[in-house]
Structure formats: C-alpha cells, structure tokens
Amino acid sequence: MGIDARTEFTTGTEGESKSEGLRERGGKFKSRNKVAALVAMIDSILPRLVAILLCLVVEGSAAAGPEVMVRPLDPAALAVTVGPGRVKLADGSEVSVPETRLSFSAPETRHVSVSGKTPRDHAEFYDAWDPWPPAKPGQAPNTFNLSPKQDEEGTRILGHLYRAFLANSVVVTKADGSKTFKAGQDYLYNPDWGQIANLHGGLGPPNESEIRATADYTTQRLDLIQVDATGKPTVKKGISAMVCPALPQADAGCTALAGIYLAPWKAAANPYFNGQAPAPAETEYAVTQHEIFPIAPTPAIQPVNAQGVSKSLKKLHDGEELKIAFLGASITVGAETPHWWADLWTDKNLGFASRVVIGLRKAFPKATVTPIAAFQGGTDTRYGLELIDQTVIPAQADLLLIDFGANDAAGPVGKGPGNPPEKFKEDLRTIIQKARAAQIEVMIVAGEAPYPWQKSGVFARWPAYRQAMLDLAREESVALADVSAEIANLASRGIPPSSQVHNCINHPGLLGHQVYAEVILRFFRETNESEPVVPGSDHVGEARRGQLAQPTIIPGHWAWEKPPLPPLRSILEQAVANPRIYGLYTWSNEYLKLRESIGKVGWQSFRCGGPLDDQAMQAFAEDDVEVLRSHSLKPPHMLDATAEQDAAFIRRYTESITSLLTRYGPGGSFFREHPEVPNRPLRYLEIWNEPNFQYLIPPDKRPLAELETSRESLYSKLLVAAYGAAKACSKEVAVVGFGAGGSGAGDMRFIQNVHKADAAVAASYDILSTHPYVEPVPPETYSVRSWGQYSVASSLATIRRTLADYKKSDTPIWYTEVGWPVSQKEGGFYATTGTQVSPELQAAYVCRLYAYAQRLGVSRVHIMFASDTDNFNGGFFLKDGTWRPSAHAVAVMRKLMPAPRLVDVLSDGEEGYFAFRFDPGTTPKSPPLLMLWNVAGPKIVNVPVGKSPLKLIDMLGHATEVTPVDGTIRVEVGPLPIYLRAGAEL
C-alpha cells in the first residue's frame, strides 16, 4: 500500500519552512495520525492568514483517541474499524456511529503487451536520471517502456507508472516469440519505472529488430467511507485508475468520513524524511494509518498580497481589456490534461491557464481578457529571463503570472538542483523588476510539490523554493498564489496529494489543474471567503491484503555469494525439535525489569551477564528457562604478563567458579535454602566473554601480534583450569568455551591458536561459542571490509575445520552474542556513527538468523540485548519497556513454531532466496510451516505448496488466506520473512 508523502508547509515569522513526517517504531508497531489545521502568519507586512494542513504522525502504542473515527486493524488487513463516536451531518445534526469493521477490495491488476524497436545498451549516464532518460530525436530508443502511453481517458502520460509493475510478470521476447530474453543477462530492468535497457546487445542491435514485452501492473483507487443519517458507515468504492484516482462523492443523505488510498505498493516511511521509497508492486495489500485520510477540510488558502493585482482587477471591473501573460514551463502549457496542445483559451482546454482565462471571462463578461502565451515545457527561470524581454514586455501585458520552480529544483541523481534556490529567487526578482519597470503587475504561482519518491531528492528540495517565492512576494510586494499549500490541503479532503501527479514526476492531473486555477481566481473575487477546492464535475471519473512493505534498500557494504553451507543431508539427519534456539543475551537486572515482556515474547534460553544474585536466580528458576552464565571477572591488568601473574589470575577465576556453582549449580546451597523455588540449577557456564578482544588483556603499546599471542596463551591456561574447576563442582555443568568475538572474523584465528597453545584445550569444553557479528549487513551475506570479506557461514566453516583437526567435529556450536543496532534517529538510546539498520530490518535479521542457524547446525542464538546497553542499540525493548518490531517479530516466530525442526529446504539461497520447511512443534501432528525470505529485496517466486488453502503471515503477524493454483502460489518474498502454513488464524 502506498502512503502519500504529505507535503506540509508552515511559514513562521522568520520565514522558515518546516515539515513533520512519519516515524514508525515501538509499541504495537502502530503509529497514530493527528491531523490538525495550523494557521501561520507570513509576517506583519502580509496580514492575511494562511491555513495549512499539518498531518503529524507520532509514535505511540496506544490506540487512536475517540476523535479518530477511522482506524486500521492491528494486525493490518484490507479493512478498517469505524467508530464508535458521533458524526456531524450536513444539516448540522449529530448521529452516533457504532463500532463497525469495513472491508475493501484489493486494487485491480491489469495486463499490458508492448512492442517496439530494440533499445540501446544501458549507459552509465542513465543512472543519473530518474526515470532513465528518453532518447534524443533521431536516435535509437534509450529504453523500452512498459508503461501505457495514455490513461483510460486517452490523456497522454508523459512519464511512467511508478512501482506498479509486478517484476516477476515481466516477459521480454522477440516479436515473433522465437526467443525469450533473460533479465540481468540480456537486458536491465528498472523496477521503479517499468523500463528495459539493452545489456551487451543481448536484445539485438539497437533500433534494428522488434521485441515484445508483457507484464502485469496494479492500478490505484480511492474509496470513500461515508455515514448515512442513521449512523451506519459504508464503503463507496472508487474507480480503478492508472494514475490520479478520483474520490467518489458521498451518496445523497450521507456524510463523507474518510478517503482510503489503495495504491500499487505497500506502505513505507515518508521519503521526505528518511529517503525510503515504498516497496514495488505487491500481490497482497493492507490499509494502515498511512492510507487513511480523514475528511475535515481545512480553510481555503487565501490570496497573498491581493493588492498586488489591484490595477488588473479594476480593469476587469471597468470592462476594459486585460492582457495576461502566462510565463512558465510544462504545467503552464497544460500538461497533462486532455488535448492540452489544442483548443487553447477555450473551455475545452482544461489546463490551468485556459481555466483562468475562461473563469475571468465568465466572471467579467464586459471585459476583454487577452491571454499571452509565454511558456515552454522543460524550462526554468532562465527561460523566463529571456521571455520577459522577448514576449511579455513587447506584448504590453497588464498582468504577468510566473509559474517556475519544478525544473529549477530538478537535477541529476546524487547531485544538486539545476538552478539553486538562491539563484532561482534572484532570477525571479529580475523578472519582477523588469515587469514593474514596464508597468506590469505580477503574480507568483507557487506550484505543487514534485512527486515524492524521485531519487534526485527534488521533493526534499521543494520547500526551499516555495519559501523563496514567499519571501520574494513579501520583499517585492507582489501577489502570490500558494497552490502548493492548497494541493497539500487535499489530504484533509480525503485525497493523498501525490496521488494526483499524472506522470508520477511533476505534472498535476485534472484535479491539480483545477486547484491551480481556483487559487489564482480567488484574487479576482469580491470576497476572499472561498470554499476549499473539491473535485468538480470536470474531474474525470466517478466523482492486497495485509502484508508489510518489503524494503528495497539493504544498507551496508555487503556482497552476495552462495554461502558455504554444511551438507543438507547431515543437517536434516541431526535436526531435532529445538525450543532453545530462541536465545537472548541479557543482564540479570534487565531480566528482572523486563521479565513480563520477555516472557510474552517467549525466549527459552538466556545468556546472563553482569552480577547474578538470589533474586535473579529465583526468577530464572520460576520461569523454567535455560541459563548460560557468561562468567568474567574484572579484566586482569597484565601489561607484561608473567607466569606468576597468570597463575594468580587463574586461581582467582577458578575460585569464583567454585563459589558460583556451589551457590547456584546442581545441589547448590541456594536451592537447599529455598525449597519453595523450583530446583532448576545453573547448568551452562561460559568461560569469559570475548577473550580475543579487550576483555581479557587490555590493549597496550605492544605490537598487535604479540598482544594477541598473550591473550591466546592466557586463555588456553584459563579454559583448561576453569573446566577442571567446573567439573569438580558438578559433572552436570556443561562448559562453554571461547565466547570469541567474531566481528571482523576475529574469532577464527583465536580459536585455532588457543588450540595450538595447549593440547589440553581440546578436552576442556563441551560446547564452543562465538559471536558472529557482521552488522550492518544481512546474516547470510559477506561483510565487505577494506582488508577482504567474511560471513557468518564462512567463519563457521573455518571453525568447523579447526574442530575437525582436533577431533571435535561433533561439538555443539552456539552463537552466544550477536545483533544489529538501529540508529539513534530511529529510536536507539545511544548516539551512533556509521551505518545502522532500520527497526524493521533489525527484526528481520534476528528472525532470519534464528532460522539460518538451524540450517548451519547451530543450536543456540543469543541476541544482544534485551534493551540498548553498552553503547549498542540492538535491544528488543526501549528503555521505557516499549516493544520494538524485533520483539514483535520474535513473538510471532515463537508462536508459529515454538519448537522448530528443519525438515526440508526448497531454496538454499539460490540468488539470495531462502525457503525452509520446518516442523513447527506446535502439536505432535502439526503440519509443516514454510519460512521464506529474499536477501537483496523484493522478488516474486512460485512456491510449491499443494492444493489446500494456506495462511500467509508476515513478520509481524498480519495473516491472509492464499489459494494455490495448480499446486503453487505466486508470492512476493523480500528481506522481511514471511510464513506459509495450513490451519487457523495466528
């Protein structure tokens, strides 16, 4: 589902431009939308008030307040909840609305077949354009475009459908069907815009042969929620459209409550604030808060400096001739309205310039309105500087309307605008001053914001251009039509503003041109008390269900190669039901603080750091969880280690082990003293934490190799002695060795060298533990560093070879510490540097590692931490106890498969796609469950599942029913894992 990037502009006394946007995190991973009309004063010189829509989305776990009548479901689905509450009807009376669930039909999917000449090979300069550029006249086409050339009404689309095409449905063949081409081999496909470029001539010589492409694309729609005179809410379905869907009018006797946006993509974070775009076209949809547009119209945007056109208004009143020059680019031309190139200045032409001329002629029939065309598509203020001298002044215009900005703000991807806002402002000033010298009044038209998701960043730049126009209107005392703010006001009328961009780049559709004309015509009315713009009769037209949007950007420096996985047969033969795979690394005080939430998520194994006391041990025992004690002392400060110092330290450490196990181990005094506490003693002991890093011997001025040798030597002695001390207390205690830091592949060499240092090491641990940090990259990929690359799987393969060298091949391996931090901007407790992951990817990577570890033959995964600790923002809970998406995701995974056992693999990472089948362990006869994900981003796959209907469940538990066709289902997979299972709802 798509969210509209709601462009909100407020103007303060200093002339600053502000915006507020969407954040999603915490609570039940639900945001609350607060919509308010804010009035901002431009400044004391401009006394008129400008009423601006501000949609402020804030975090929070509480449900929307009683004033919010339409709310998404939790988990989200293709439905909403309306009420309870009271609604004011058109006649001023109020009616009670009971709580009601309303459902929506999924967006319509259509098929397209396009034929044409082979395009040129993809060139590097293409990537500086978004979308890829058209060819110059007379040249072979740069791209082969899937998007229809016109909409349903026959109006040309001077752009492309954005993220509407189902990538897996795209088939490119020779025109005669004799050959089918392969994406990535014969051609490159641009999924954002449905464009195809030749690749190494794979499609044939440019412009010489015919090719054909077929694909499916998803339309968009606006549905209306209305309430009748009895208080009954209903859905009035809108008409599906390629672009610019219309919101239906309420039925007679009904009151409009909200517009619901059903778009070709799923909800995503607002790109204005964090650069993320919505996911590509989906087969499943949901209505989240971002698709709900409550109808509470804000006041109409009033003229700014209306006195700036007073002479023109007088001419109209006096029945004289008024010459109006329209200076601008393609929007002023009328693109994209029906036949904008024809019937100019008549009521048949629906571009805003013609609308203004016709509107003035109707309002002032005795006057003569003479338009002057001074516009050309693709131009900016620099063109205006030419036309003011060449056309406007020679034509002796009385009034000049200036509509520039969109092309000034545009620019190549990764670079700045073509005409910076400071230069843009001074260009406008020059035009204004030249017009004033020629006795021409001026009106600046601050147009609509460009399409939000362009990679060039033009949308983020737009407020600076609008602000430049506002400032200039004040400084030069000229009129300003704030179309940009009125377009933003559409959100308060149930219509996402960006849904009305006809080419998905910068051209408004019919409703947008209507808004342009209406805001301008307000300057020429007897009163400024105007009604907000609503779709009129001239607006063409009447008037996927519950899954998370898959990320398309995967942060970090990573590379995909097929991982060195253990032989599948050996893994499946050894696989057992394993409820303990779900592990958490937490300190005992964290456990006590978050005990209730931790229990609800359902972790079964805990690596316990920090002090361990009676209160914590009692809690662990009462909760019947497995506890691995990570046992360390204060680091020994041995800058120049000696045998005597080593011996003293090891003695102190082994004594602490004896003390610990005598108290909390099998037969320990704690359980004898507290017979009311379940007798569940400490049975797992990890010997030190990351001894290969700073926790054993602090770094000093010695060469690194010498320092590492000291650590390896000391740890080999420590492990042997600790093993003996632990077993002397109880044979039941399993000793977990190494706890090695794996960041930067630092664990492999340490484990190997510790074994080499002392032959007794191989017999001095029952379980090997390591910490396979690769953040911020995905757990299945290679982390690319300046010195090389490593991965979770490659490090494990090296460690297993070391174990085999010492006849320890059957030793269990545990991951006792690992995680992915989020940035402070996205809710992390600590200030961060470098690259972090989003809360959604953090959740995905945790769940994927729990599953991936089972494929690797690793039986425990302890994620660090319960909450952000030790300058690491990897926690499952915020400091106030609020759940992050990662906590919700693990809770869903645990509920779906509480004791998973890997039983089959449908895809073992082919091209980054994983599909594992688990016995979930819910009941003795529980049907298998499939867990699917794709590393690099969304892709459509066909999954063999049999004939029975299944539940498709996303990472956060949103469930929908899917019905196989010919024994398979066609489903999108992506970085956020999904599950397929038979049976009842989650």
mmCIF file of N, CA and C in Angstrom, residues 870-906:
data_model
loop_
_atom_site.group_PDB
_atom_site.id
_atom_site.type_symbol
_atom_site.label_atom_id
_atom_site.label_comp_id
_atom_site.label_asym_id
_atom_site.label_seq_id
_atom_site.Cartn_x
_atom_site.Cartn_y
_atom_site.Cartn_z
ATOM 1 N N ASP A 870 25.472 -0.889 26.777
ATOM 2 C CA ASP A 870 26.873 -0.949 26.390
ATOM 3 C C ASP A 870 27.115 -0.268 25.036
ATOM 4 N N ASN A 871 26.443 0.882 24.823
ATOM 5 C CA ASN A 871 26.567 1.654 23.583
ATOM 6 C C ASN A 871 26.171 0.863 22.342
ATOM 7 N N PHE A 872 25.262 -0.095 22.508
ATOM 8 C CA PHE A 872 24.813 -0.928 21.393
ATOM 9 C C PHE A 872 23.296 -0.866 21.325
ATOM 10 N N ASN A 873 22.781 -0.309 20.232
ATOM 11 C CA ASN A 873 21.334 -0.115 20.079
ATOM 12 C C ASN A 873 20.662 -1.326 19.440
ATOM 13 N N GLY A 874 20.946 -2.503 20.002
ATOM 14 C CA GLY A 874 20.375 -3.729 19.443
ATOM 15 C C GLY A 874 19.230 -4.296 20.250
ATOM 16 N N GLY A 875 18.726 -3.550 21.226
ATOM 17 C CA GLY A 875 17.730 -4.077 22.145
ATOM 18 C C GLY A 875 16.378 -4.366 21.508
ATOM 19 N N PHE A 876 15.655 -5.258 22.148
ATOM 20 C CA PHE A 876 14.296 -5.591 21.722
ATOM 21 C C PHE A 876 13.261 -4.634 22.314
ATOM 22 N N PHE A 877 13.632 -3.955 23.387
ATOM 23 C CA PHE A 877 12.699 -3.063 24.067
ATOM 24 C C PHE A 877 13.358 -1.705 24.282
ATOM 25 N N LEU A 878 12.561 -0.653 24.201
ATOM 26 C CA LEU A 878 13.061 0.659 24.557
ATOM 27 C C LEU A 878 13.246 0.735 26.067
ATOM 28 N N LYS A 879 13.886 1.796 26.516
ATOM 29 C CA LYS A 879 14.170 1.924 27.942
ATOM 30 C C LYS A 879 12.890 2.002 28.773
ATOM 31 N N ASP A 880 11.787 2.459 28.163
ATOM 32 C CA ASP A 880 10.523 2.520 28.902
ATOM 33 C C ASP A 880 9.722 1.226 28.798
ATOM 34 N N GLY A 881 10.319 0.201 28.190
ATOM 35 C CA GLY A 881 9.649 -1.089 28.064
ATOM 36 C C GLY A 881 8.866 -1.277 26.781
ATOM 37 N N THR A 882 8.756 -0.223 25.952
ATOM 38 C CA THR A 882 8.031 -0.340 24.696
ATOM 39 C C THR A 882 8.695 -1.368 23.787
ATOM 40 N N TRP A 883 7.871 -2.156 23.128
ATOM 41 C CA TRP A 883 8.389 -3.209 22.248
ATOM 42 C C TRP A 883 8.846 -2.618 20.916
ATOM 43 N N ARG A 884 10.023 -3.010 20.476
ATOM 44 C CA ARG A 884 10.457 -2.721 19.121
ATOM 45 C C ARG A 884 9.862 -3.764 18.169
ATOM 46 N N PRO A 885 9.899 -3.494 16.858
ATOM 47 C CA PRO A 885 9.439 -4.516 15.909
ATOM 48 C C PRO A 885 10.130 -5.852 16.089
ATOM 49 N N SER A 886 11.395 -5.841 16.505
ATOM 50 C CA SER A 886 12.120 -7.099 16.691
ATOM 51 C C SER A 886 11.467 -7.968 17.754
ATOM 52 N N ALA A 887 10.971 -7.364 18.828
ATOM 53 C CA ALA A 887 10.297 -8.143 19.866
ATOM 54 C C ALA A 887 9.004 -8.746 19.324
ATOM 55 N N HIS A 888 8.243 -7.951 18.590
ATOM 56 C CA HIS A 888 7.014 -8.477 17.988
ATOM 57 C C HIS A 888 7.319 -9.609 17.014
ATOM 58 N N ALA A 889 8.367 -9.428 16.215
ATOM 59 C CA ALA A 889 8.688 -10.435 15.204
ATOM 60 C C ALA A 889 9.095 -11.757 15.839
ATOM 61 N N VAL A 890 9.896 -11.703 16.901
ATOM 62 C CA VAL A 890 10.290 -12.939 17.578
ATOM 63 C C VAL A 890 9.075 -13.590 18.235
ATOM 64 N N ALA A 891 8.187 -12.774 18.805
ATOM 65 C CA ALA A 891 6.974 -13.334 19.417
ATOM 66 C C ALA A 891 6.134 -14.069 18.376
ATOM 67 N N VAL A 892 6.027 -13.498 17.182
ATOM 68 C CA VAL A 892 5.281 -14.159 16.104
ATOM 69 C C VAL A 892 5.968 -15.454 15.699
ATOM 70 N N MET A 893 7.269 -15.411 15.519
ATOM 71 C CA MET A 893 8.014 -16.601 15.117
ATOM 72 C C MET A 893 7.896 -17.700 16.157
ATOM 73 N N ARG A 894 8.004 -17.324 17.425
ATOM 74 C CA ARG A 894 7.879 -18.299 18.520
ATOM 75 C C ARG A 894 6.491 -18.913 18.556
ATOM 76 N N LYS A 895 5.480 -18.095 18.294
ATOM 77 C CA LYS A 895 4.116 -18.624 18.332
ATOM 78 C C LYS A 895 3.858 -19.564 17.158
ATOM 79 N N LEU A 896 4.404 -19.218 16.003
ATOM 80 C CA LEU A 896 4.214 -20.059 14.826
ATOM 81 C C LEU A 896 4.967 -21.374 14.930
ATOM 82 N N MET A 897 6.199 -21.333 15.460
ATOM 83 C CA MET A 897 6.967 -22.576 15.598
ATOM 84 C C MET A 897 7.745 -22.544 16.914
ATOM 85 N N PRO A 898 7.071 -22.955 17.976
ATOM 86 C CA PRO A 898 7.688 -22.895 19.307
ATOM 87 C C PRO A 898 8.852 -23.850 19.500
ATOM 88 N N ALA A 899 8.863 -24.952 18.765
ATOM 89 C CA ALA A 899 9.963 -25.921 18.874
ATOM 90 C C ALA A 899 10.332 -26.378 17.474
ATOM 91 N N PRO A 900 10.962 -25.522 16.681
ATOM 92 C CA PRO A 900 11.167 -25.824 15.259
ATOM 93 C C PRO A 900 12.174 -26.937 15.020
ATOM 94 N N ARG A 901 11.915 -27.676 13.960
ATOM 95 C CA ARG A 901 12.866 -28.673 13.476
ATOM 96 C C ARG A 901 12.902 -28.564 11.962
ATOM 97 N N LEU A 902 14.079 -28.303 11.423
ATOM 98 C CA LEU A 902 14.227 -28.167 9.981
ATOM 99 C C LEU A 902 14.006 -29.527 9.322
ATOM 100 N N VAL A 903 13.062 -29.599 8.375
ATOM 101 C CA VAL A 903 12.737 -30.879 7.745
ATOM 102 C C VAL A 903 12.979 -30.873 6.238
ATOM 103 N N ASP A 904 13.097 -29.686 5.620
ATOM 104 C CA ASP A 904 13.312 -29.652 4.178
ATOM 105 C C ASP A 904 13.750 -28.238 3.790
ATOM 106 N N VAL A 905 14.382 -28.149 2.636
ATOM 107 C CA VAL A 905 14.799 -26.860 2.100
ATOM 108 C C VAL A 905 14.329 -26.775 0.653
ATOM 109 N N LEU A 906 13.491 -25.790 0.352
ATOM 110 C CA LEU A 906 13.018 -25.591 -1.009
ATOM 111 C C LEU A 906 13.992 -24.738 -1.815
#
